[in-house]
Amino acid sequence: MSAIAGSTREIGKEKNIVSPFIIISLCALTLSIFSLLILIIYLNYQNNRIIDVRDISKQYHETIQSIIKEMNLESDFRGYKELTEKKYLLVNGEYDIYIPSVEIYDKTLKILKKKVYESGIGIDTNGKTTQTLLLQINGINIAKININIKNEQKNNEKTVEKGDREIYSLVKNLLLTHYVSGTEFVESLPEPISDGSNMWFHKKYSLFLSMDIDDNTLLSDMKRLLSEKFPSSDIKTNIDKEKNVLEHSIYIDDRNILTISIQKFSENFSNETTSTIKTSLSTNYPVKKIIEEYFEPVILFRENQDIQEEQNLNEEEKNNIDNKETQKPKVAIILDDGGFRNPEEDPALELLNKINISILPDTRYTKELAKKAQEKGFEIMLHMPMQTKQGVKKGSFPCELLINMTEKEIEEKTKNALEQIPDAKGVNNHTGGVFTLKEVPLKSFMKVLKEKNMFFVDSVVVGGSKAYQVAKDEGLSAIQRDIFIDHEYTTSKIKESLEILKKIAKKRGKAIGIGHFRDLTIKVLKEELPKFEEQGFELVHVSEMFE
């Protein structure tokens, strides 16, 4: 009996030992299964997510437009369209190019292709004999170029009937006055069409509008306008749901002389699997990773004609410039997009302090960076966010300036941004592809800077920027940047840009370059800035450019 009792006690002890072990094992197994499920869900998300590269693809369009401009080719831009291709959310666009004559067609096309290739963009002719070029980056279509002969189209312009010209002018004026800006409006050249017995000419206006514009109001305004002067006019409407396009065709005596094609975009374009990347290419984090993985190196054509002239200097011209006995040329360098990194750990603040730090408002480290940079002797600037595309109702930054704001709103937001950086001596614009084209809102902005006796640097982010001229008209000390030093993000290209900056300074006596808070940019500047003095240049703050 005692033996049985002893055996029972031993079994009880074993149970006490085994039970916790089993519980721990089950917990570990459950945790492993749970972790595996999370991993599967994450991998599935990564496999299916759409990567947002709209800002990057938009900048490749700037390259294309610059090439067309440099070649002095007449062109029509049909506008941008957002689409998803190969898991990338990007911006596509279409261009019509008009080559002056048949005689130079082949040569012009060859030069165009060469320049596109040199900019880092691939070309696919789509297997067609007609000249339609599909421009690609890493196999992703970003643009389409249609090639036409210009002189044939120009002859058509002269043949258009006087009454038709008047209609074109009336409708165009209505649209540009009440519905769209010039950047949302594309006008085609007149093209001959026929109904079998009669021939006339037809134009097309392409509009790119925000969703909040009322189609019925626009149609009513056109009907009222035309019926007053052209009683025989008629407007027929067609909707292409597949392409999301609304077309109004204007007829005079049964002749379709004008088609207005309307495509609407919502600025709140979203997708549940879309990446959260919203910053522009100018901002290093987190876009840098996307650039390196999918679009490195990013190559942008330099629009500044003076830069091109400097690149084309022959050896004799270089020697003439080098031998000029003048005072030291002044060079100012601005580092844009400050405020995203902790200033206590930022290598940018270890650079020579004779450069300018331009800080974005409303970032995590705006105030801390301004204080730290000021203590180290850098000249501080406000990097003011400005509207960069049409139809935006709310900016990426709380202080971002939009063209639809009142004068009071612009003044309040500007003052709010400046209060975050109290030691700022001047301002330059962050983005602003739309805002810097509009004189009225620019005047409201410059008014605040004038009151505070600040200087302004036009970053020149878009061709035709009016910011510099408006600043001068308002009595500010103002200047335009000469070059972006790190648009081509490789060590050799940044160094090459710095050399170009020096050449511009030698020619003009002063030059301004803009870089960004990027690791490679900072690394190159740390190496190159100390050489400026010994090479005969004076590295100065921007405020010293006005002395």
Coordinates of C-alpha atoms in Angstrom, one line a residue:
M1 CA 0.0 0.0 0.0
S2 CA 2.8 2.4 0.8
A3 CA 4.5 1.4 -2.5
I4 CA 1.3 2.4 -4.4
A5 CA 1.1 5.7 -2.5
G6 CA 4.8 6.4 -3.2
S7 CA 4.2 5.7 -6.9
T8 CA 1.3 8.0 -7.0
R9 CA 3.4 10.8 -5.4
E10 CA 6.1 10.3 -8.1
I11 CA 3.6 10.5 -10.9
G12 CA 2.2 13.7 -9.4
K13 CA 5.7 15.2 -9.3
E14 CA 6.2 14.3 -13.0
K15 CA 2.9 15.9 -13.9
N16 CA 4.0 19.1 -12.1
I17 CA 7.2 19.1 -14.1
V18 CA 5.7 18.3 -17.5
S19 CA 2.7 20.7 -17.4
P20 CA 4.6 24.0 -17.5
F21 CA 6.8 22.7 -20.3
I22 CA 3.8 21.8 -22.4
I23 CA 2.3 25.2 -21.8
I24 CA 5.5 27.0 -22.8
S25 CA 5.8 24.9 -25.9
L26 CA 2.2 25.6 -26.9
C27 CA 2.8 29.4 -26.4
A28 CA 5.9 29.3 -28.5
L29 CA 4.2 27.4 -31.3
T30 CA 1.2 29.8 -31.2
L31 CA 3.6 32.8 -31.4
S32 CA 5.5 31.2 -34.3
I33 CA 2.3 30.6 -36.2
F34 CA 1.1 34.2 -35.5
S35 CA 4.5 35.6 -36.7
L36 CA 4.3 33.5 -39.8
L37 CA 0.8 34.9 -40.6
I38 CA 2.0 38.5 -40.1
L39 CA 5.0 37.8 -42.4
I40 CA 2.7 36.3 -45.1
I41 CA 0.3 39.3 -44.9
Y42 CA 3.3 41.7 -45.1
L43 CA 4.8 40.0 -48.1
N44 CA 1.5 39.9 -49.8
Y45 CA 1.1 43.6 -49.2
Q46 CA 4.5 44.4 -50.5
N47 CA 3.8 42.2 -53.6
N48 CA 0.5 44.0 -54.4
R49 CA 1.2 47.6 -53.2
I50 CA 1.3 50.4 -55.8
I51 CA 4.4 52.6 -55.6
D52 CA 3.6 56.3 -55.9
V53 CA 6.2 57.8 -58.3
R54 CA 4.1 60.6 -59.7
D55 CA 6.5 63.4 -58.5
I56 CA 9.4 61.6 -60.1
S57 CA 7.7 60.9 -63.4
K58 CA 6.5 64.5 -63.5
Q59 CA 10.1 65.7 -63.3
Y60 CA 11.1 63.5 -66.2
H61 CA 8.4 65.4 -68.1
E62 CA 10.3 68.6 -67.2
T63 CA 13.3 67.0 -68.9
I64 CA 11.3 66.3 -72.0
Q65 CA 9.8 69.8 -72.2
S66 CA 13.3 71.3 -71.7
I67 CA 14.6 69.3 -74.7
I68 CA 11.8 70.4 -76.9
K69 CA 12.3 74.0 -75.8
E70 CA 16.1 73.8 -76.4
M71 CA 15.5 72.5 -79.9
N72 CA 13.1 75.4 -80.6
L73 CA 10.4 73.0 -81.8
E74 CA 6.8 74.1 -81.9
S75 CA 4.8 71.7 -79.9
D76 CA 1.4 71.1 -78.2
F77 CA 1.2 69.4 -74.9
R78 CA -2.0 67.4 -74.4
G79 CA -1.7 67.3 -70.7
Y80 CA -1.0 64.9 -67.9
K81 CA -2.9 61.8 -67.0
E82 CA -2.4 59.7 -63.8
L83 CA -2.4 56.0 -64.3
T84 CA -1.1 52.8 -62.8
E85 CA 1.4 50.7 -64.8
K86 CA 3.4 47.8 -63.6
K87 CA 2.5 48.6 -59.9
Y88 CA 3.6 52.2 -60.3
L89 CA 1.3 55.1 -59.8
L90 CA 2.7 57.7 -62.2
V91 CA 2.0 60.6 -64.5
N92 CA 1.9 60.1 -68.2
G93 CA 1.7 62.8 -70.9
E94 CA 1.4 63.2 -74.6
Y95 CA 3.1 65.8 -76.9
D96 CA 2.6 66.8 -80.5
I97 CA 5.9 68.0 -82.1
Y98 CA 5.9 70.0 -85.3
I99 CA 9.1 69.8 -87.4
P100 CA 9.5 72.8 -89.7
S101 CA 9.8 71.0 -93.0
V102 CA 10.2 67.6 -94.7
E103 CA 13.8 68.5 -95.8
I104 CA 15.0 68.5 -92.2
Y105 CA 12.7 65.9 -90.8
D106 CA 15.1 63.0 -90.5
K107 CA 17.9 65.2 -89.1
T108 CA 15.7 66.8 -86.5
L109 CA 14.2 63.5 -85.4
K110 CA 17.7 62.0 -85.1
I111 CA 18.8 64.9 -82.8
L112 CA 15.6 64.7 -80.8
K113 CA 16.2 61.0 -80.1
K114 CA 19.8 61.5 -79.2
K115 CA 19.0 64.2 -76.6
V116 CA 16.3 62.0 -75.1
Y117 CA 18.7 59.1 -74.8
E118 CA 21.4 61.3 -73.3
S119 CA 18.9 62.4 -70.6
G120 CA 18.5 58.9 -69.5
I121 CA 15.1 58.2 -71.0
G122 CA 14.5 55.2 -73.3
I123 CA 12.6 55.3 -76.6
D124 CA 10.3 52.7 -78.1
T125 CA 8.8 53.4 -81.6
N126 CA 6.1 50.9 -80.8
G127 CA 6.9 48.9 -84.0
K128 CA 5.2 51.5 -86.2
T129 CA 6.5 53.2 -89.3
T130 CA 4.8 56.4 -88.4
Q131 CA 6.8 58.6 -86.0
T132 CA 5.3 58.0 -82.6
L133 CA 7.8 57.8 -79.9
L134 CA 7.0 56.1 -76.5
L135 CA 9.4 57.4 -73.8
Q136 CA 10.2 55.0 -71.0
I137 CA 12.1 54.7 -67.8
N138 CA 13.0 51.1 -66.8
G139 CA 10.4 49.8 -69.2
I140 CA 7.6 52.1 -67.8
N141 CA 5.9 54.3 -70.3
I142 CA 6.0 58.0 -69.1
A143 CA 5.3 59.9 -72.3
K144 CA 4.2 59.8 -75.9
I145 CA 5.5 62.1 -78.7
N146 CA 3.7 62.4 -82.0
I147 CA 5.9 63.9 -84.8
N148 CA 4.2 66.2 -87.4
I149 CA 5.3 68.4 -90.3
K150 CA 4.9 72.1 -89.2
N151 CA 4.6 73.9 -92.6
E152 CA 1.6 71.9 -93.6
Q153 CA -0.2 72.8 -90.4
K154 CA 0.8 76.5 -90.7
N155 CA -0.8 76.7 -94.2
N156 CA -4.0 75.5 -92.6
E157 CA -3.9 78.4 -90.1
K158 CA -4.1 80.9 -93.0
T159 CA -7.1 79.1 -94.6
V160 CA -9.4 79.2 -91.6
E161 CA -12.5 81.3 -92.3
K162 CA -12.8 84.6 -90.5
G163 CA -16.0 83.6 -88.7
D164 CA -14.4 80.4 -87.4
R165 CA -11.5 82.4 -86.1
E166 CA -13.9 84.6 -84.1
I167 CA -15.5 81.6 -82.6
Y168 CA -12.2 80.2 -81.6
S169 CA -11.3 83.5 -79.9
L170 CA -14.6 83.9 -78.1
V171 CA -14.6 80.4 -76.7
K172 CA -10.9 80.5 -75.7
N173 CA -11.4 83.8 -73.9
L174 CA -14.4 82.4 -72.0
L175 CA -12.5 79.3 -70.9
L176 CA -9.3 81.1 -69.9
T177 CA -11.2 83.9 -68.1
H178 CA -13.7 81.8 -66.1
Y179 CA -12.7 78.2 -66.0
V180 CA -9.0 77.3 -66.6
S181 CA -5.5 78.8 -66.5
G182 CA -3.1 78.6 -69.3
T183 CA -1.4 75.5 -67.8
E184 CA -4.7 73.6 -67.9
F185 CA -5.5 74.5 -71.5
V186 CA -4.0 72.9 -74.7
E187 CA -4.9 74.2 -78.2
S188 CA -4.3 72.2 -81.3
L189 CA -3.5 73.6 -84.7
P190 CA -6.4 73.6 -87.3
E191 CA -6.8 70.4 -89.3
P192 CA -8.7 70.0 -92.5
I193 CA -11.8 67.7 -92.4
S194 CA -14.5 66.9 -95.0
D195 CA -18.0 65.5 -95.2
G196 CA -17.5 64.3 -98.8
S197 CA -18.6 67.4 -100.6
N198 CA -17.2 70.3 -98.5
M199 CA -13.9 70.8 -96.7
W200 CA -13.3 73.1 -93.7
F201 CA -11.0 73.3 -90.7
H202 CA -11.4 72.0 -87.2
K203 CA -9.6 72.9 -83.9
K204 CA -9.5 71.1 -80.6
Y205 CA -9.2 72.6 -77.1
S206 CA -8.2 70.2 -74.4
L207 CA -9.0 71.2 -70.8
F208 CA -7.8 69.6 -67.6
L209 CA -10.2 70.6 -64.8
S210 CA -10.7 69.8 -61.2
M211 CA -13.8 67.8 -60.2
D212 CA -15.6 70.7 -58.6
I213 CA -16.2 72.6 -61.8
D214 CA -19.8 72.3 -63.0
D215 CA -20.1 70.9 -66.5
N216 CA -23.6 72.2 -67.0
T217 CA -22.6 75.8 -66.1
L218 CA -19.8 75.7 -68.6
L219 CA -22.0 74.4 -71.3
S220 CA -24.7 77.0 -70.6
D221 CA -22.2 79.8 -70.8
M222 CA -20.9 78.6 -74.1
K223 CA -24.4 78.3 -75.6
R224 CA -25.3 81.8 -74.4
L225 CA -22.1 83.2 -75.8
L226 CA -22.4 81.6 -79.2
S227 CA -26.2 82.1 -79.7
E228 CA -25.8 85.9 -79.4
K229 CA -23.4 86.2 -82.4
F230 CA -23.9 82.9 -84.3
P231 CA -27.6 81.9 -84.3
S232 CA -26.9 78.9 -86.5
S233 CA -24.5 77.4 -83.9
D234 CA -25.1 74.2 -82.1
I235 CA -23.3 72.3 -79.4
K236 CA -23.4 68.5 -79.2
T237 CA -22.1 66.6 -76.2
N238 CA -20.5 63.2 -76.0
I239 CA -19.2 61.3 -73.0
D240 CA -16.5 58.7 -73.3
K241 CA -16.8 56.8 -70.0
E242 CA -13.9 54.5 -70.8
K243 CA -11.4 57.4 -71.1
N244 CA -13.3 59.6 -68.6
V245 CA -13.6 62.4 -71.2
L246 CA -16.4 64.8 -71.9
E247 CA -16.5 66.4 -75.3
H248 CA -18.5 69.4 -76.5
S249 CA -18.5 69.7 -80.3
I250 CA -19.4 73.1 -81.7
Y251 CA -21.2 73.2 -85.1
I252 CA -21.8 76.1 -87.5
D253 CA -24.1 75.2 -90.4
D254 CA -23.5 71.5 -89.7
R255 CA -19.7 72.0 -89.8
N256 CA -17.9 70.7 -86.7
I257 CA -15.3 73.5 -86.3
L258 CA -14.3 73.2 -82.7
T259 CA -14.2 70.3 -80.2
I260 CA -13.7 71.0 -76.5
S261 CA -12.3 67.9 -74.7
I262 CA -12.6 68.0 -70.9
Q263 CA -10.8 65.6 -68.6
K264 CA -11.3 65.9 -64.9
F265 CA -8.9 64.9 -62.1
S266 CA -9.5 64.6 -58.4
E267 CA -6.6 65.9 -56.4
N268 CA -7.6 63.3 -53.8
F269 CA -6.5 60.4 -56.0
S270 CA -6.0 57.5 -53.7
N271 CA -5.7 53.8 -53.5
E272 CA -5.7 51.6 -50.4
T273 CA -2.4 50.0 -51.5
T274 CA -0.8 53.2 -52.6
S275 CA 2.5 54.0 -51.0
T276 CA 2.5 56.9 -48.5
I277 CA 5.2 58.7 -50.4
K278 CA 3.9 62.2 -50.9
T279 CA 7.0 64.4 -50.8
S280 CA 8.6 65.7 -54.0
L281 CA 11.9 64.6 -55.3
S282 CA 13.5 67.6 -53.7
T283 CA 13.0 66.0 -50.2
N284 CA 15.4 63.3 -49.5
Y285 CA 13.3 61.2 -47.1
P286 CA 11.7 58.8 -47.8
V287 CA 11.8 59.4 -51.6
K288 CA 15.6 58.6 -51.7
K289 CA 14.9 54.9 -51.3
I290 CA 12.4 54.8 -54.2
I291 CA 14.9 56.8 -56.4
E292 CA 17.7 54.4 -55.7
E293 CA 15.7 51.3 -56.2
Y294 CA 13.7 52.2 -59.3
F295 CA 14.9 55.4 -60.9
E296 CA 18.6 56.0 -60.1
P297 CA 20.2 58.0 -61.4
V298 CA 17.6 60.8 -61.8
I299 CA 18.7 63.0 -64.7
L300 CA 17.1 66.4 -65.3
F301 CA 17.9 68.7 -68.1
R302 CA 19.2 72.1 -67.0
E303 CA 16.9 74.8 -68.3
N304 CA 19.2 77.7 -67.7
Q305 CA 20.6 78.8 -71.0
D306 CA 23.6 80.4 -69.4
I307 CA 24.6 77.0 -68.0
Q308 CA 24.5 75.5 -71.5
E309 CA 26.6 78.3 -72.8
E310 CA 29.1 77.7 -70.1
Q311 CA 29.2 74.0 -71.0
N312 CA 29.9 74.8 -74.6
L313 CA 32.8 77.3 -74.0
N314 CA 35.8 76.4 -76.1
E315 CA 39.3 76.4 -74.6
E316 CA 40.1 79.9 -75.9
E317 CA 37.0 81.4 -74.2
K318 CA 37.8 79.5 -71.0
N319 CA 41.3 81.0 -71.0
N320 CA 40.0 84.5 -71.6
I321 CA 37.7 84.2 -68.7
D322 CA 40.4 82.8 -66.4
N323 CA 42.8 85.6 -67.3
K324 CA 40.4 88.4 -66.4
E325 CA 41.9 90.5 -63.6
T326 CA 38.8 91.2 -61.5
Q327 CA 37.8 91.0 -57.9
K328 CA 37.0 87.6 -56.5
P329 CA 33.8 86.2 -57.9
K330 CA 31.1 85.6 -55.3
V331 CA 29.5 82.2 -54.9
A332 CA 26.5 81.6 -52.6
I333 CA 25.1 78.1 -51.9
I334 CA 21.7 77.4 -50.4
L335 CA 20.8 74.1 -48.8
D336 CA 17.0 73.5 -49.3
D337 CA 14.5 71.4 -47.5
G338 CA 15.9 71.7 -44.0
G339 CA 13.8 70.5 -41.1
F340 CA 13.3 66.8 -41.6
R341 CA 16.4 65.6 -39.7
N342 CA 17.5 66.1 -36.1
P343 CA 20.1 69.0 -36.1
E344 CA 22.0 67.3 -33.3
E345 CA 22.9 64.5 -35.7
D346 CA 22.9 66.3 -39.1
P347 CA 26.3 66.4 -40.9
A348 CA 25.0 69.5 -42.9
L349 CA 25.8 71.7 -39.9
E350 CA 29.4 70.6 -40.0
L351 CA 29.9 72.3 -43.4
L352 CA 31.5 75.7 -43.7
N353 CA 29.1 78.2 -42.3
K354 CA 29.4 80.6 -45.2
I355 CA 26.4 78.9 -46.9
N356 CA 22.7 79.4 -46.4
I357 CA 20.4 77.0 -44.7
S358 CA 16.8 77.2 -46.0
I359 CA 14.3 75.6 -43.7
L360 CA 10.8 74.4 -44.4
P361 CA 8.0 75.5 -42.0
D362 CA 5.8 72.9 -40.3
T363 CA 8.4 70.2 -40.1
R364 CA 9.4 68.2 -36.9
Y365 CA 12.7 70.1 -36.5
T366 CA 12.0 73.5 -38.0
K367 CA 12.6 75.5 -34.9
E368 CA 15.5 73.3 -33.6
L369 CA 17.4 73.5 -36.9
A370 CA 16.9 77.3 -37.2
K371 CA 18.3 77.8 -33.7
K372 CA 21.2 75.4 -34.1
A373 CA 22.2 76.7 -37.5
Q374 CA 22.0 80.3 -36.3
E375 CA 24.3 79.4 -33.4
K376 CA 26.9 77.9 -35.8
G377 CA 26.9 81.1 -37.9
F378 CA 24.9 80.0 -41.0
E379 CA 22.6 82.5 -42.6
I380 CA 19.0 81.3 -42.2
M381 CA 16.3 81.4 -44.8
L382 CA 12.6 80.4 -44.9
H383 CA 11.9 77.8 -47.6
M384 CA 8.3 78.8 -48.3
P385 CA 6.1 76.1 -49.8
M386 CA 4.0 77.2 -52.8
Q387 CA 1.4 75.5 -54.9
T388 CA 2.9 73.3 -57.5
K389 CA 0.0 71.8 -59.4
Q390 CA -3.5 72.9 -60.5
G391 CA -6.7 72.1 -58.5
V392 CA -5.1 71.8 -55.1
K393 CA -7.5 72.7 -52.3
K394 CA -5.2 71.9 -49.4
G395 CA -1.4 72.1 -49.4
S396 CA 1.1 69.5 -48.3
F397 CA 2.2 71.9 -45.6
P398 CA -0.1 73.9 -43.3
C399 CA 1.6 77.1 -44.4
E400 CA 1.6 76.3 -48.2
L401 CA 0.5 79.2 -50.3
L402 CA -2.3 78.5 -52.9
I403 CA -3.4 80.7 -55.8
N404 CA -7.1 80.6 -54.7
M405 CA -6.2 82.2 -51.3
T406 CA -7.2 85.7 -50.4
E407 CA -4.6 88.4 -49.8
K408 CA -5.3 88.1 -46.1
E409 CA -4.9 84.3 -46.1
I410 CA -1.5 84.6 -47.9
E411 CA -0.3 87.2 -45.5
E412 CA -1.3 85.2 -42.5
K413 CA 0.3 82.0 -43.7
T414 CA 3.5 83.8 -44.6
K415 CA 3.7 85.5 -41.3
N416 CA 3.0 82.2 -39.5
A417 CA 5.8 80.5 -41.4
L418 CA 8.2 83.4 -40.6
E419 CA 7.4 83.2 -36.9
Q420 CA 8.7 79.6 -36.9
I421 CA 12.1 80.9 -38.1
P422 CA 12.5 84.3 -36.5
D423 CA 16.1 84.7 -37.5
A424 CA 15.5 84.2 -41.2
K425 CA 17.1 86.9 -43.3
G426 CA 15.5 85.9 -46.6
V427 CA 13.1 83.5 -48.4
N428 CA 13.2 81.2 -51.4
N429 CA 10.3 79.2 -52.7
H430 CA 9.8 75.4 -52.2
T431 CA 8.1 74.1 -55.4
G432 CA 5.6 76.7 -56.7
G433 CA 5.1 75.5 -60.3
V434 CA 1.7 77.1 -60.3
F435 CA 2.0 79.8 -57.7
T436 CA 5.1 81.5 -59.1
L437 CA 3.3 82.0 -62.4
K438 CA 0.5 84.2 -60.8
E439 CA 1.3 87.8 -60.2
V440 CA -1.6 88.7 -57.9
P441 CA -0.9 86.1 -55.2
L442 CA 2.8 86.7 -55.5
K443 CA 2.3 90.4 -54.8
S444 CA 0.4 89.6 -51.6
F445 CA 3.3 87.3 -50.5
M446 CA 6.1 89.9 -51.4
K447 CA 4.2 92.5 -49.5
V448 CA 5.0 90.7 -46.2
L449 CA 8.7 90.2 -47.1
K450 CA 8.9 93.9 -47.9
E451 CA 7.5 94.9 -44.5
K452 CA 10.1 92.7 -42.8
N453 CA 12.9 94.0 -45.0
M454 CA 13.8 90.5 -46.3
F455 CA 15.5 89.4 -49.5
F456 CA 14.0 86.9 -51.9
V457 CA 15.6 84.2 -54.1
D458 CA 13.5 82.8 -56.9
S459 CA 14.3 79.0 -57.0
V460 CA 13.0 79.0 -60.6
V461 CA 11.2 75.7 -60.4
V462 CA 9.3 76.3 -63.6
G463 CA 9.9 78.1 -66.9
G464 CA 8.2 81.5 -67.0
S465 CA 8.4 82.1 -63.2
K466 CA 7.3 85.6 -62.4
A467 CA 8.5 85.5 -58.7
Y468 CA 11.8 87.4 -59.3
Q469 CA 10.2 90.2 -61.3
V470 CA 7.3 90.6 -58.9
A471 CA 9.8 90.8 -56.0
K472 CA 11.8 93.5 -57.9
D473 CA 8.6 95.4 -58.7
E474 CA 7.7 95.4 -55.0
G475 CA 11.0 96.9 -54.1
L476 CA 12.7 93.7 -52.6
S477 CA 16.3 92.8 -52.9
A478 CA 15.9 89.8 -55.2
I479 CA 17.9 87.3 -57.3
Q480 CA 17.4 84.1 -59.2
R481 CA 19.3 80.9 -58.6
D482 CA 21.7 79.9 -61.4
I483 CA 21.8 76.1 -61.0
F484 CA 20.6 73.2 -58.9
I485 CA 23.8 71.4 -57.9
D486 CA 22.3 68.0 -57.1
H487 CA 19.5 67.3 -59.6
E488 CA 21.8 64.7 -61.0
Y489 CA 22.4 62.7 -57.9
T490 CA 25.9 61.2 -58.3
T491 CA 29.2 62.4 -56.9
S492 CA 30.7 63.2 -60.4
K493 CA 27.6 65.2 -61.5
I494 CA 27.4 67.2 -58.2
K495 CA 31.1 68.1 -58.7
E496 CA 30.5 69.0 -62.3
S497 CA 27.6 71.3 -61.3
L498 CA 29.9 73.1 -58.8
E499 CA 32.4 73.7 -61.6
I500 CA 29.7 75.1 -63.8
L501 CA 28.6 77.3 -60.9
K502 CA 32.2 78.7 -60.7
K503 CA 32.3 79.4 -64.4
I504 CA 29.0 81.4 -64.1
A505 CA 30.5 83.3 -61.2
K506 CA 33.6 84.1 -63.2
K507 CA 31.5 85.4 -66.1
R508 CA 29.0 87.5 -64.1
G509 CA 30.9 88.2 -60.9
K510 CA 28.5 86.2 -58.8
A511 CA 26.4 83.0 -58.9
I512 CA 23.9 81.1 -56.7
G513 CA 23.6 77.4 -56.5
I514 CA 20.9 75.4 -54.7
G515 CA 21.4 72.0 -53.2
H516 CA 19.5 69.9 -50.7
F517 CA 19.8 68.1 -47.4
R518 CA 21.0 64.9 -49.0
D519 CA 23.8 62.8 -47.7
L520 CA 25.8 62.7 -51.0
T521 CA 25.4 66.4 -51.5
I522 CA 26.7 67.1 -48.0
K523 CA 29.6 64.8 -48.5
V524 CA 30.7 66.4 -51.8
L525 CA 30.3 69.9 -50.3
K526 CA 32.4 69.0 -47.3
E527 CA 35.2 68.1 -49.7
E528 CA 34.8 70.9 -52.2
L529 CA 33.8 74.0 -50.2
P530 CA 37.2 74.5 -48.6
K531 CA 38.8 74.7 -52.1
F532 CA 36.7 77.7 -53.2
E533 CA 38.9 80.3 -51.5
E534 CA 42.2 78.9 -52.8
Q535 CA 40.7 78.7 -56.3
G536 CA 40.0 82.5 -56.3
F537 CA 36.3 82.5 -55.2
E538 CA 34.6 84.2 -52.3
L539 CA 32.1 82.0 -50.6
V540 CA 29.4 84.3 -49.3
H541 CA 25.9 84.4 -47.7
V542 CA 23.1 85.3 -50.0
S543 CA 22.6 88.7 -48.3
E544 CA 26.1 89.6 -49.3
M545 CA 25.1 89.3 -53.0
F546 CA 23.2 92.6 -52.7
E547 CA 26.0 94.7 -51.2

